[in-house]
Coordinates of C-alpha atoms in Angstrom, one line a residue:
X1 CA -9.3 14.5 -52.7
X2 CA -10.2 11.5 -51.0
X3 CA -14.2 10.2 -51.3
X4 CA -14.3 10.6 -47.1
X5 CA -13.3 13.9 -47.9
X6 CA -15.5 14.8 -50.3
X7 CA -18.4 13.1 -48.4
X8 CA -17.6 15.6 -45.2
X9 CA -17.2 18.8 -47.8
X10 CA -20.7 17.7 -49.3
X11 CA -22.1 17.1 -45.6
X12 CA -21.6 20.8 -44.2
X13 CA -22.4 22.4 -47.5
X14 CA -25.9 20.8 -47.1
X15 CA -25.8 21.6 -43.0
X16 CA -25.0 25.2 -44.3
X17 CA -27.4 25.6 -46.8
X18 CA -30.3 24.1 -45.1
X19 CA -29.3 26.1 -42.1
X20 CA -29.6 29.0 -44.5
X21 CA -33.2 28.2 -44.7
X22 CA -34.4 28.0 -41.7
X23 CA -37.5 30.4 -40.9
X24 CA -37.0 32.3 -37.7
X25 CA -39.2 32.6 -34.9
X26 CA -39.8 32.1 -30.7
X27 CA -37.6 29.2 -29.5
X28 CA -39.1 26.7 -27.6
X29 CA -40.4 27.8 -23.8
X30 CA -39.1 31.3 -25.0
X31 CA -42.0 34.1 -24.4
X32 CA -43.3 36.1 -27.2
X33 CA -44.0 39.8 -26.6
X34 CA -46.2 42.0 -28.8
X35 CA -47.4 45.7 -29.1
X36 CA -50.9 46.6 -28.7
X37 CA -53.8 48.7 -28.2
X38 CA -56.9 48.1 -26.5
X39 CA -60.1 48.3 -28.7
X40 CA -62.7 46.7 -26.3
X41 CA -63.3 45.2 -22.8
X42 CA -65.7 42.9 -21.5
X43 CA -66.5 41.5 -18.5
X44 CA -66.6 37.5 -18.7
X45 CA -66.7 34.5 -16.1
X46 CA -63.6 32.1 -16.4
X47 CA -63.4 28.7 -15.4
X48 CA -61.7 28.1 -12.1
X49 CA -57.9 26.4 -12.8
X50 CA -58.6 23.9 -10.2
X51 CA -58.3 20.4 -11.3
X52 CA -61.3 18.4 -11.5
X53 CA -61.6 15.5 -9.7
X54 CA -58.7 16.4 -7.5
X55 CA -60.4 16.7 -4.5
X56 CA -61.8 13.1 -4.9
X57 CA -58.7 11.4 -5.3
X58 CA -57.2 13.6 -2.5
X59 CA -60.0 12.7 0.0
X60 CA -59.9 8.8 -0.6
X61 CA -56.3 8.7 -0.2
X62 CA -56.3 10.1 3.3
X63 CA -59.7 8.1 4.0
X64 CA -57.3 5.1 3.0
X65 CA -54.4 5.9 5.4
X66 CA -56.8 7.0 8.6
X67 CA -59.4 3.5 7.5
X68 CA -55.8 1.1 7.7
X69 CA -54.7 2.8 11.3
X70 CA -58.4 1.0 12.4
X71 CA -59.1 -2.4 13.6
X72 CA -57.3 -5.4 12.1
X73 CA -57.8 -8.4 9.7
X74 CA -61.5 -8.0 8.1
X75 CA -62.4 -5.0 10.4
X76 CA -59.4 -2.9 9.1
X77 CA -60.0 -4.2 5.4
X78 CA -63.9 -2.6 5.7
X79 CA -62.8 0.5 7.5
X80 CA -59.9 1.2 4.3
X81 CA -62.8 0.9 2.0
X82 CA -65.0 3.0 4.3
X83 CA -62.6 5.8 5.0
X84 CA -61.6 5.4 0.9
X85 CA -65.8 5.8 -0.2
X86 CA -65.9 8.6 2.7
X87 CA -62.7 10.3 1.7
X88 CA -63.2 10.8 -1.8
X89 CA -67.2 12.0 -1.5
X90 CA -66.0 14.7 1.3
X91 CA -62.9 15.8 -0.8
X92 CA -65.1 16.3 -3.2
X93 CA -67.4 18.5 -1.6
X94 CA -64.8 20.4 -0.2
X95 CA -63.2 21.0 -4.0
X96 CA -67.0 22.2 -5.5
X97 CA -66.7 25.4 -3.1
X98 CA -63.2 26.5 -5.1
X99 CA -65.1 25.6 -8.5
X100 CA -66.8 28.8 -8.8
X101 CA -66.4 30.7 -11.5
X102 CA -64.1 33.8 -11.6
X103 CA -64.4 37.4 -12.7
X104 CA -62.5 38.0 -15.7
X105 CA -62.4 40.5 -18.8
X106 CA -62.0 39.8 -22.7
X107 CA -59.5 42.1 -23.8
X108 CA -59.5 42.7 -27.3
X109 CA -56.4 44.5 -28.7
X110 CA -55.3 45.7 -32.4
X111 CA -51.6 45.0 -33.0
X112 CA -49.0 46.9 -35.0
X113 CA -49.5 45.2 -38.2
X114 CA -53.4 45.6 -37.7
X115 CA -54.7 42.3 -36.3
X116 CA -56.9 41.6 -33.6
X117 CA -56.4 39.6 -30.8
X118 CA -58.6 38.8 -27.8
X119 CA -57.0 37.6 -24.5
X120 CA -59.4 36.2 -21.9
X121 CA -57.6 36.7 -18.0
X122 CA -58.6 37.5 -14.6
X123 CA -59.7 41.6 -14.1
X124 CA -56.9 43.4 -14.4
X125 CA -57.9 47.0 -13.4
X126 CA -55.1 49.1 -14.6
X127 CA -56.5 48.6 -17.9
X128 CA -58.7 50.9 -20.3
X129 CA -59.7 50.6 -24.0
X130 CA -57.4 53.2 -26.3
X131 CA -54.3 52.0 -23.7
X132 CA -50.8 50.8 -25.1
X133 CA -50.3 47.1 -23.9
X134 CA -48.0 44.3 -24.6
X135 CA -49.5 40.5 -25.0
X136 CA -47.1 38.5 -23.3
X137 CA -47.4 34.9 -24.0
X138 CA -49.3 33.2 -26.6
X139 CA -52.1 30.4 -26.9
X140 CA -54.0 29.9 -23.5
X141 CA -51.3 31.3 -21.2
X142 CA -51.2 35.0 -23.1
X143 CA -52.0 37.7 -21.0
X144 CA -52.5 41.9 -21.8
X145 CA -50.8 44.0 -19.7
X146 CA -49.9 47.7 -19.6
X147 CA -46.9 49.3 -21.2

């Protein structure tokens, strides 16, 4: 045998065996799904999912655009920074009112093998503590919902 062959046998025996040994589990972007049941839930307020800050940078943009349709040489240059200043302190008023916090429950659930997990979401009313759920998801985006 020639020593290219016996460098490509040698190659997929170790491709096999360390395949072999490979420890299972979710792929990556795959969703994991468990069996539970509800021990306890409590009602809790969540942080709203808007993005802070957004409103600011929204506003001054389109303070920017309407400030450079104004005027012209030093005139337009003081109305862009004007309409900017403006823009982002309205857009940022607008974006406190949809900071509010949000009704939610923590959901605590026993699964098969006996652990507990507790899921914070928005109120989900179909559910009730003794119930049969599934946790869909893991890490922040996991969520209890009914079997």
């Amino acid at each position: 045998m020639s020593a290219i062959a016996k460098v490509v046998v040698a190659t997929l025996v170790s491709v096999f065996l360390l395949a072999g040994c490979a420890a299972p589990g979710t792929p990556p972007g795959a969703m994991a799904i468990r069996q539970a049941t509800i021990e306890q839930i409590t009602p809790v307020q969540l942080q709203s999912s808007h993005h802070s800050g957004i409103g600011a940078v929204v506003g001054g943009a389109v303070g920017l655009g309407v400030g450079s349709l104004i005027g012209g040489g030093t005139g337009r240059d003081v109305a862009m920074i004007l309409g900017t200043v403006g823009g982002a302190v309205a857009g940022n008023e607008v974006q406190k009112r949809y900071d509010q916090p949000v009704a939610g429950q923590q959901v605590i659930v026993r699964t098969a093998s006996g652990v507990l997990v507790s899921v914070s979401q928005p109120v989900n009313p179909n559910l009730r503590v003794g119930q049969r759920v599934y946790i869909e998801g893991n890490g922040e985006g996991a969520r209890v919902i009914p079997q």
